[in-house]
Short mmCIF file of C-alpha atoms in Angstrom, two decimals:
data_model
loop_
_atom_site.label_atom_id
_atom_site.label_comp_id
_atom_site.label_asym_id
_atom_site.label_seq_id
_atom_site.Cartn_x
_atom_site.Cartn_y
_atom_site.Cartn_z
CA UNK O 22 1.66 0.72 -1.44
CA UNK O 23 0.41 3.62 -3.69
CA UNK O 24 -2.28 5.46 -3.41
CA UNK O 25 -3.87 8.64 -2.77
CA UNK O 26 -3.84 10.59 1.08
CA UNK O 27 -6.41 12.83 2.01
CA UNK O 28 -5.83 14.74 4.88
CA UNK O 29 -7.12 15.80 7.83
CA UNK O 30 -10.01 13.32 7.66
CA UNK O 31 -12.34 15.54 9.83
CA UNK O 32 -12.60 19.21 10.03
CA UNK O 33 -14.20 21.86 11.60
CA UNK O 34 -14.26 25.41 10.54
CA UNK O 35 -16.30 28.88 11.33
CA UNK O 36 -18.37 30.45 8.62
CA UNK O 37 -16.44 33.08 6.37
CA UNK O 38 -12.95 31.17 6.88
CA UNK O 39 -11.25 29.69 4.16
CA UNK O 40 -10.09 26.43 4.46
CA UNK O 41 -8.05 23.86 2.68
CA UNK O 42 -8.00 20.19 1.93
CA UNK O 43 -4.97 18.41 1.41
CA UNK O 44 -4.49 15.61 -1.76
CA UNK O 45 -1.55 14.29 -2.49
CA UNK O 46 -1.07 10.62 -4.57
CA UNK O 47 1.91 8.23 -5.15
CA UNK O 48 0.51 6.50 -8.15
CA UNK O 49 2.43 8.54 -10.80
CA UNK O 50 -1.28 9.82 -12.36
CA UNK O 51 -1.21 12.54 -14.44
CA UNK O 52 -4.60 13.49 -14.28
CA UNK O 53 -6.38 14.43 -10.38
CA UNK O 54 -9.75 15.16 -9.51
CA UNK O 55 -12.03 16.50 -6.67
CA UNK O 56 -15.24 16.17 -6.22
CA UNK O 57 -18.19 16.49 -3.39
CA UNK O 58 -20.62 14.31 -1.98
CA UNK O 59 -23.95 14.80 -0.23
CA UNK O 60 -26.49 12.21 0.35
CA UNK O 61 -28.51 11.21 -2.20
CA UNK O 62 -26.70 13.36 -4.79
CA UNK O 63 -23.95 11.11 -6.09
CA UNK O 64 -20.56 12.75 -6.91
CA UNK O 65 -20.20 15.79 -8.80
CA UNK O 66 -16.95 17.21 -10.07
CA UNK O 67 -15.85 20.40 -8.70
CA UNK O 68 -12.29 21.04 -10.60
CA UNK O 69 -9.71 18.39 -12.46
CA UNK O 70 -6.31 18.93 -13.48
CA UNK O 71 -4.95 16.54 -16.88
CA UNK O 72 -1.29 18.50 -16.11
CA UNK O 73 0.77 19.85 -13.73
CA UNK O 74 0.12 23.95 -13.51
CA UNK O 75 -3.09 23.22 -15.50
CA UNK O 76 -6.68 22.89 -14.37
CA UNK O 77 -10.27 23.34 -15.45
CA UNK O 78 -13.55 23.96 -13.60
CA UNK O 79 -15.97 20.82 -12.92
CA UNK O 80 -19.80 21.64 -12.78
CA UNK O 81 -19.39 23.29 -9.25
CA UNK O 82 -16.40 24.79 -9.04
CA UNK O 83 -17.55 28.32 -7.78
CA UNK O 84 -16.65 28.95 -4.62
CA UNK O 85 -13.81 26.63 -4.56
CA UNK O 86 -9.91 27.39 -5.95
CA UNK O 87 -7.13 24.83 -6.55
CA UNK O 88 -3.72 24.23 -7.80
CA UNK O 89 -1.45 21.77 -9.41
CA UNK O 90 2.29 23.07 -9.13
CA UNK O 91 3.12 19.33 -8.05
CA UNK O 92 2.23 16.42 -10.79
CA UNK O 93 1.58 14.65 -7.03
CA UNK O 94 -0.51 17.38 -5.19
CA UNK O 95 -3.71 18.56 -5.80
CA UNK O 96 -5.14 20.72 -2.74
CA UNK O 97 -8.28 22.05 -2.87
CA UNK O 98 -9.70 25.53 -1.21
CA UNK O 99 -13.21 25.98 -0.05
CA UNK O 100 -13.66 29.86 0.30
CA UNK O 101 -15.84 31.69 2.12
CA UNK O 102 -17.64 32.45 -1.13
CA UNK O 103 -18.78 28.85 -1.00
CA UNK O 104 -22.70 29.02 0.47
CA UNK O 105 -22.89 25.19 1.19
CA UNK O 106 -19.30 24.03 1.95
CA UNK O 107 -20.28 21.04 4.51
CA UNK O 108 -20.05 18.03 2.30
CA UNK O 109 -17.52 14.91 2.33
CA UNK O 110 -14.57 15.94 -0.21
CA UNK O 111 -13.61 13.35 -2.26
CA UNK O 112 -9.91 13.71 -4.23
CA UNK O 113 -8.95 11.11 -7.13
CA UNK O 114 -6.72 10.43 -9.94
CA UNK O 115 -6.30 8.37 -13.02
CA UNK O 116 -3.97 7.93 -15.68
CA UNK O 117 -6.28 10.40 -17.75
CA UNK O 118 -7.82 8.36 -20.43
CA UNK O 119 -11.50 8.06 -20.74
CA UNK O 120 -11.05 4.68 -20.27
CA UNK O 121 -9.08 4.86 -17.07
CA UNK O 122 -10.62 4.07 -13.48
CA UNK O 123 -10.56 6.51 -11.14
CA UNK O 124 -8.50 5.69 -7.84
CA UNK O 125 -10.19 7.78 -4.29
CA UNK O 126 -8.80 8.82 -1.28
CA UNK O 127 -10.31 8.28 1.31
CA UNK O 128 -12.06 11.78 1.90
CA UNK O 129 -12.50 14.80 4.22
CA UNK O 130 -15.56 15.79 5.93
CA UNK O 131 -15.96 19.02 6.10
CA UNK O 132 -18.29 20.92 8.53
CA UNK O 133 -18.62 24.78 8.49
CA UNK O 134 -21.08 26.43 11.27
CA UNK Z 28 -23.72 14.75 -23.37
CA UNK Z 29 -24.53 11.23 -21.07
CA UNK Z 30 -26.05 10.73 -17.90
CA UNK Z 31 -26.89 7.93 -15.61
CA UNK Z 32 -29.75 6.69 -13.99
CA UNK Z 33 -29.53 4.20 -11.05
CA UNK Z 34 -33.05 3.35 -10.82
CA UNK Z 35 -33.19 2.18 -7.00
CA UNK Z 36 -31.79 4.02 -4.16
CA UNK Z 37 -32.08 1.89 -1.63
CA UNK Z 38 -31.82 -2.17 -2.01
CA UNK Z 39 -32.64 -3.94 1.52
CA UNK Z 40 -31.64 -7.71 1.04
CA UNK Z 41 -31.29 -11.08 3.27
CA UNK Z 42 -27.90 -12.75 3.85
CA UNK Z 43 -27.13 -14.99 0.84
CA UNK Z 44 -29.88 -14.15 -1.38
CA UNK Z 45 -28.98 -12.65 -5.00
CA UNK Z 46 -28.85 -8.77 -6.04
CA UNK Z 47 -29.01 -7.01 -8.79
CA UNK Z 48 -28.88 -3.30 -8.76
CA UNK Z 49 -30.05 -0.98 -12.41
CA UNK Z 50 -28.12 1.03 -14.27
CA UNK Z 51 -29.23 2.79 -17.08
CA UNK Z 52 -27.76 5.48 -19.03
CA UNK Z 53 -27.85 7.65 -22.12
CA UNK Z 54 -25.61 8.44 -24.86
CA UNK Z 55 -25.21 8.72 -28.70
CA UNK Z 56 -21.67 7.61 -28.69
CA UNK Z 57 -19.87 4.62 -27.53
CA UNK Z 58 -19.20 4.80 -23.65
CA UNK Z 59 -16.77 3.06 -20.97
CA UNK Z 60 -18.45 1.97 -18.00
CA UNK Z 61 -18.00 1.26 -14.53
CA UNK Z 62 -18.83 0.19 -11.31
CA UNK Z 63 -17.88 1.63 -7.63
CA UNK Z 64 -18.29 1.14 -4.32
CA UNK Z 65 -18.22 2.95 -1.34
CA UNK Z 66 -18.14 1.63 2.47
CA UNK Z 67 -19.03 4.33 5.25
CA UNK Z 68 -16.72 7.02 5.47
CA UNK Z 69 -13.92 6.03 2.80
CA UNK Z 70 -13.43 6.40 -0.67
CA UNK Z 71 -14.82 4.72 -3.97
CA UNK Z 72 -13.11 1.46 -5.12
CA UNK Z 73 -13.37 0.10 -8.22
CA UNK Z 74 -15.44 -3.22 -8.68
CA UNK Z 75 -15.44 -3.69 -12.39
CA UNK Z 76 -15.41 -2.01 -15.61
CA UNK Z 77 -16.70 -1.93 -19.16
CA UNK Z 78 -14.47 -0.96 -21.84
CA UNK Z 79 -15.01 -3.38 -24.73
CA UNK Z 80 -15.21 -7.14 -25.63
CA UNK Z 81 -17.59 -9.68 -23.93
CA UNK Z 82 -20.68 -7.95 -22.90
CA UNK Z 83 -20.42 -9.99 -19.18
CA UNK Z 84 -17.68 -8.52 -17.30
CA UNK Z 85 -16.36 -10.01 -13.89
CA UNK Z 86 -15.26 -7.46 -10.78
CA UNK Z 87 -14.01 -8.37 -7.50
CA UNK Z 88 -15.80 -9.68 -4.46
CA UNK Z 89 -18.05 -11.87 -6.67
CA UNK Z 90 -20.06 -9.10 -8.20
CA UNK Z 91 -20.71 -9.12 -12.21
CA UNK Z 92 -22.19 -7.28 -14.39
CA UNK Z 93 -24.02 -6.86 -18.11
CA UNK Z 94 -23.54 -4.51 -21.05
CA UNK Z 95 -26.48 -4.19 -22.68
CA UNK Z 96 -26.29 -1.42 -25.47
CA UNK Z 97 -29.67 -1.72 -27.18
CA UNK Z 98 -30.94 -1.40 -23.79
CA UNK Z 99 -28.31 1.17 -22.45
CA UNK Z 100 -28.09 -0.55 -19.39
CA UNK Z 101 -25.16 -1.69 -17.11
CA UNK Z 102 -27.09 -4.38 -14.47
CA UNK Z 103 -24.64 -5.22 -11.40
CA UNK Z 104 -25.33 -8.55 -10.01
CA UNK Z 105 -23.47 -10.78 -7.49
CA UNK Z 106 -25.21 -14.63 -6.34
CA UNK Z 107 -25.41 -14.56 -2.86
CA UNK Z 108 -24.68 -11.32 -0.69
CA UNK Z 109 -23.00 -11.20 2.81
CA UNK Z 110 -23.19 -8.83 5.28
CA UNK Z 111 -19.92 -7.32 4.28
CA UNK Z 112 -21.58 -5.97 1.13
CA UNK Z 113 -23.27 -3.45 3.24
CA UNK Z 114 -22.13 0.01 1.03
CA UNK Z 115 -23.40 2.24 -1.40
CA UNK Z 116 -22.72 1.23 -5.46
CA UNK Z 117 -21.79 3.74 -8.06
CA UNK Z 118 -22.70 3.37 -11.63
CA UNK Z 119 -20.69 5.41 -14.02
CA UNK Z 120 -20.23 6.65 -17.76
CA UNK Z 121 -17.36 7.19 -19.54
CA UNK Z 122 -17.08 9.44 -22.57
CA UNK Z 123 -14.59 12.98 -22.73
CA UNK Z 124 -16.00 13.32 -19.18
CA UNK Z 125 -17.36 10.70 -16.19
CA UNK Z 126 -20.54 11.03 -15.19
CA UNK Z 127 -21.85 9.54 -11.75
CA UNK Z 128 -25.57 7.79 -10.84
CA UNK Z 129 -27.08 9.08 -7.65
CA UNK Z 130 -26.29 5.95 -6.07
CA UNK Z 131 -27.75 2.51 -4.62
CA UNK Z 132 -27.66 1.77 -1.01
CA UNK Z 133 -27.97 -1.67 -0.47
CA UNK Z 134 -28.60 -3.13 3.35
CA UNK Z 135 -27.70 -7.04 3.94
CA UNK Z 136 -29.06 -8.10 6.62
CA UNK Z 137 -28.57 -11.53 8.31
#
């Protein structure tokens, strides 16, 4: 079946380490997102990639780095830049149109102490 | 730019009663709109979508919903809940970029 693996699905990490979340999808989608949740706050985009070796920023991207050298992986980096990084990561894709549904992994929860 | 308002965060409901959670948003323009939901500790799925036609649009797992564009709102509804539907909804906007309501947590309880 396709779809999109996040992986690990729980980590643990020590402040001022980077650390990064894997995202790879099967679905042949050009475009791939990531964004993070906290309660209460909905979702809120943190970078997106329409093309392979191409992305842009979301509305929360500092802190965080990504690439796209893959058209199927996506991995995302929280830094230790990032002041709030314990959230539940959230990776998608979609065909890219505005009119196209966004498919979701599964997620990572993140904890940094 | 849109945004989207989901105007109850919590919905507490009995076994086989009827639901309807808000949506409202805001935009000039035209907009595609959706429906998600989210069981504990996984992903979003899809549940239905908006994009153009009849203003009633069917989704999975019984749930509907209505397009109303002079009152900008996107009402989910589904008959008779069961206990499964325990999850959080998503209401969402669709235009150059997707933008995401805070969310409705709705509670069946037997």
């Amino acid at each position: 079946d396709g779809g999109i693996t996040q992986s690990p699905k729980y980590l643990f990490r020590k402040e001022g380490q980077n650390v990064t979340l894997s995202c790879e999808q099967n679905l042949n989608h050009d475009a791939m997102y990531w964004y993070r949740q906290d309660p209460g706050q909905g979702l809120r985009l943190i970078y997106y990639s329409q093309i392979v070796n191409d992305f842009q920023k979301g509305d929360i991207a500092e802190g965080y780095s990504v690439s796209r050298e893959k058209k199927e992986s996506f991995p995302l980096t929280v830094t230790s830049a990032q002041k709030n990084p314990t959230a539940f990561y959230l990776c998608a894709s979609s065909q890219g149109a505005d009119n196209s549904p966004l498919h979701f992994g599964n997620g990572t929860r993140l904890t940094v102490t | 730019a849109q945004s989207v308002t989901q105007l109850d965060s919590q919905v507490p409901v009995f076994e086989e009663a009827p639901v309807e959670l808000r949506c409202n948003y805001s935009s000039s323009v035209s907009v595609y709109l959706f429906w998600y939901v989210q069981y504990p500790n996984q992903g979003l799925q899809l549940l239905l979508k908006y994009l153009s036609g009849s203003t009633l649009v069917k989704g999975i797992n019984g749930f509907e919903a209505e397009f109303n564009k002079s009152q900008t709102s996107f009402h989910l509804r589904k008959p008779s809940v069961h206990i499964s539907d325990t999850a959080e909804y998503f209401c969402a906007v669709s235009y150059y970029k997707l933008s995401f309501g805070a969310g409705t947590t709705v509670t069946v309880r037997a």
